[in-house]
PDB file of C-alpha atoms in Angstrom:
ATOM      1  CA  MET A   1     -21.149  17.230  47.953  1.00  0.00           C
ATOM      2  CA  THR A   2     -22.932  13.966  48.936  1.00  0.00           C
ATOM      3  CA  ALA A   3     -20.956  10.706  49.523  1.00  0.00           C
ATOM      4  CA  SER A   4     -21.814   9.197  46.424  1.00  0.00           C
ATOM      5  CA  LYS A   5     -21.017  12.221  44.130  1.00  0.00           C
ATOM      6  CA  PHE A   6     -17.386  12.069  45.968  1.00  0.00           C
ATOM      7  CA  ALA A   7     -17.117   8.651  45.442  1.00  0.00           C
ATOM      8  CA  ALA A   8     -17.755   9.074  41.704  1.00  0.00           C
ATOM      9  CA  SER A   9     -15.507  11.954  41.525  1.00  0.00           C
ATOM     10  CA  ALA A  10     -12.496   9.969  43.207  1.00  0.00           C
ATOM     11  CA  LEU A  11     -13.247   6.636  41.084  1.00  0.00           C
ATOM     12  CA  ILE A  12     -13.020   8.794  38.080  1.00  0.00           C
ATOM     13  CA  ALA A  13      -9.827  10.579  39.098  1.00  0.00           C
ATOM     14  CA  LEU A  14      -8.242   6.942  39.743  1.00  0.00           C
ATOM     15  CA  ALA A  15      -9.261   5.441  36.804  1.00  0.00           C
ATOM     16  CA  SER A  16      -7.893   8.659  34.711  1.00  0.00           C
ATOM     17  CA  VAL A  17      -4.633   8.204  36.826  1.00  0.00           C
ATOM     18  CA  ALA A  18      -4.423   4.317  36.274  1.00  0.00           C
ATOM     19  CA  ALA A  19      -5.018   4.986  32.477  1.00  0.00           C
ATOM     20  CA  THR A  20      -2.150   7.588  31.905  1.00  0.00           C
ATOM     21  CA  SER A  21       0.188   5.425  33.976  1.00  0.00           C
ATOM     22  CA  ALA A  22      -0.086   2.684  31.492  1.00  0.00           C
ATOM     23  CA  PHE A  23       1.554   5.005  29.067  1.00  0.00           C
ATOM     24  CA  ALA A  24       4.277   6.076  31.228  1.00  0.00           C
ATOM     25  CA  GLY A  25       6.475   2.943  31.230  1.00  0.00           C
ATOM     26  CA  ASN A  26       8.971   2.480  28.342  1.00  0.00           C
ATOM     27  CA  ASP A  27       7.929  -1.127  27.558  1.00  0.00           C
ATOM     28  CA  ASN A  28       8.451  -1.791  23.948  1.00  0.00           C
ATOM     29  CA  ASN A  29       9.122  -4.779  21.880  1.00  0.00           C
ATOM     30  CA  TYR A  30      12.402  -3.473  20.038  1.00  0.00           C
ATOM     31  CA  PRO A  31      15.337  -5.215  20.430  1.00  0.00           C
ATOM     32  CA  GLN A  32      18.242  -3.321  21.854  1.00  0.00           C
ATOM     33  CA  LEU A  33      21.227  -3.447  19.393  1.00  0.00           C
ATOM     34  CA  SER A  34      24.852  -2.256  19.957  1.00  0.00           C
ATOM     35  CA  VAL A  35      26.779  -1.786  17.108  1.00  0.00           C
ATOM     36  CA  THR A  36      30.392  -0.818  17.060  1.00  0.00           C
ATOM     37  CA  SER A  37      31.955   0.809  14.209  1.00  0.00           C
ATOM     38  CA  THR A  38      35.244  -0.355  12.604  1.00  0.00           C
ATOM     39  CA  LYS A  39      35.546   2.936  10.619  1.00  0.00           C
ATOM     40  CA  SER A  40      36.498   6.401  11.789  1.00  0.00           C
ATOM     41  CA  ARG A  41      34.381   9.414  10.862  1.00  0.00           C
ATOM     42  CA  ALA A  42      37.282  10.566   8.694  1.00  0.00           C
ATOM     43  CA  ASP A  43      37.329   7.053   6.993  1.00  0.00           C
ATOM     44  CA  VAL A  44      33.774   7.397   6.450  1.00  0.00           C
ATOM     45  CA  GLN A  45      33.975  11.076   5.000  1.00  0.00           C
ATOM     46  CA  ALA A  46      36.819  10.162   2.767  1.00  0.00           C
ATOM     47  CA  GLU A  47      34.496   7.324   1.304  1.00  0.00           C
ATOM     48  CA  LEU A  48      31.594   9.666   0.958  1.00  0.00           C
ATOM     49  CA  ALA A  49      34.110  12.155  -1.000  1.00  0.00           C
ATOM     50  CA  GLN A  50      35.222   9.502  -3.116  1.00  0.00           C
ATOM     51  CA  ALA A  51      31.985   8.180  -4.099  1.00  0.00           C
ATOM     52  CA  ARG A  52      30.901  11.580  -5.207  1.00  0.00           C
ATOM     53  CA  GLN A  53      33.911  12.142  -7.331  1.00  0.00           C
ATOM     54  CA  ASP A  54      33.559   9.012  -9.270  1.00  0.00           C
ATOM     55  CA  GLY A  55      29.899   9.289  -9.604  1.00  0.00           C
ATOM     56  CA  SER A  56      28.815   5.983  -7.600  1.00  0.00           C
ATOM     57  CA  LEU A  57      26.985   8.189  -5.355  1.00  0.00           C
ATOM     58  CA  LEU A  58      24.949  11.205  -6.697  1.00  0.00           C
ATOM     59  CA  SER A  59      24.664  14.435  -4.820  1.00  0.00           C
ATOM     60  CA  PHE A  60      21.027  15.062  -4.453  1.00  0.00           C
ATOM     61  CA  SER A  61      21.249  18.862  -3.841  1.00  0.00           C
ATOM     62  CA  ASN A  62      20.706  19.595  -7.178  1.00  0.00           C
ATOM     63  CA  ASP A  63      17.494  17.312  -9.099  1.00  0.00           C
ATOM     64  CA  LYS A  64      19.311  17.763 -12.390  1.00  0.00           C
ATOM     65  CA  GLN A  65      21.780  15.007 -11.255  1.00  0.00           C
ATOM     66  CA  TYR A  66      19.109  12.832 -10.477  1.00  0.00           C
ATOM     67  CA  PRO A  67      18.776  10.167 -13.207  1.00  0.00           C
ATOM     68  CA  LYS A  68      15.732  10.059 -15.095  1.00  0.00           C
ATOM     69  CA  THR A  69      14.369   6.759 -16.504  1.00  0.00           C
ATOM     70  CA  VAL A  70      11.769   6.692 -19.211  1.00  0.00           C
ATOM     71  CA  ALA A  71       9.939   3.139 -19.940  1.00  0.00           C
ATOM     72  CA  ALA A  72       9.003   3.153 -23.550  1.00  0.00           C
ATOM     73  CA  SER A  73       5.933   1.030 -24.024  1.00  0.00           C
ATOM     74  CA  THR A  74       6.240  -1.585 -27.078  1.00  0.00           C
ATOM     75  CA  LYS A  75       2.443  -2.522 -27.035  1.00  0.00           C
ATOM     76  CA  THR A  76      -0.607  -0.377 -28.101  1.00  0.00           C
ATOM     77  CA  ARG A  77      -3.055   0.391 -26.127  1.00  0.00           C
ATOM     78  CA  ALA A  78      -5.234  -2.135 -27.922  1.00  0.00           C
ATOM     79  CA  GLU A  79      -2.874  -4.746 -27.422  1.00  0.00           C
ATOM     80  CA  VAL A  80      -2.727  -4.268 -23.617  1.00  0.00           C
ATOM     81  CA  ARG A  81      -6.604  -3.995 -23.553  1.00  0.00           C
ATOM     82  CA  ALA A  82      -6.925  -7.176 -25.282  1.00  0.00           C
ATOM     83  CA  GLU A  83      -4.224  -8.856 -22.664  1.00  0.00           C
ATOM     84  CA  TYR A  84      -6.427  -7.597 -19.840  1.00  0.00           C
ATOM     85  CA  GLU A  85      -9.666  -8.857 -21.190  1.00  0.00           C
ATOM     86  CA  ALA A  86      -7.869 -12.370 -21.716  1.00  0.00           C
ATOM     87  CA  ALA A  87      -6.302 -12.415 -18.153  1.00  0.00           C
ATOM     88  CA  LEU A  88      -9.985 -11.652 -16.848  1.00  0.00           C
ATOM     89  CA  LYS A  89     -11.812 -14.374 -18.735  1.00  0.00           C
ATOM     90  CA  ALA A  90      -9.025 -16.993 -17.697  1.00  0.00           C
ATOM     91  CA  GLY A  91      -9.192 -15.772 -14.156  1.00  0.00           C
ATOM     92  CA  GLU A  92      -5.847 -14.672 -13.657  1.00  0.00           C
ATOM     93  CA  ILE A  93      -6.834 -11.334 -12.422  1.00  0.00           C
ATOM     94  CA  VAL A  94     -10.187 -10.035 -10.489  1.00  0.00           C
ATOM     95  CA  ARG A  95     -11.916  -7.037 -11.823  1.00  0.00           C
ATOM     96  CA  ILE A  96     -11.713  -4.500  -9.066  1.00  0.00           C
ATOM     97  CA  ARG A  97     -14.217  -1.967 -10.560  1.00  0.00           C
ATOM     98  CA  SER A  98     -17.567  -3.227 -11.963  1.00  0.00           C
TER      99      SER A  98
END
């Protein structure tokens, strides 16, 4: 192995070590928050049970309990299309597709 090949190999090895050490630190910009709870675990569990019982918190273990909302349209397709065309002409919206 010649000196130039050895130097090139050493340089590559050194560069790879330097690149991986940049990720080794725990440098983040997230603030360190400390939160002190004012309630005990039993208090939280009691509130959760009460909320489930009185219906203010749904149990998501059964999808049938999840509230279904259906929005009914009061306009026809032609009315919506006419509003769209008017908004295009007025410059209120921009056509995305040509």
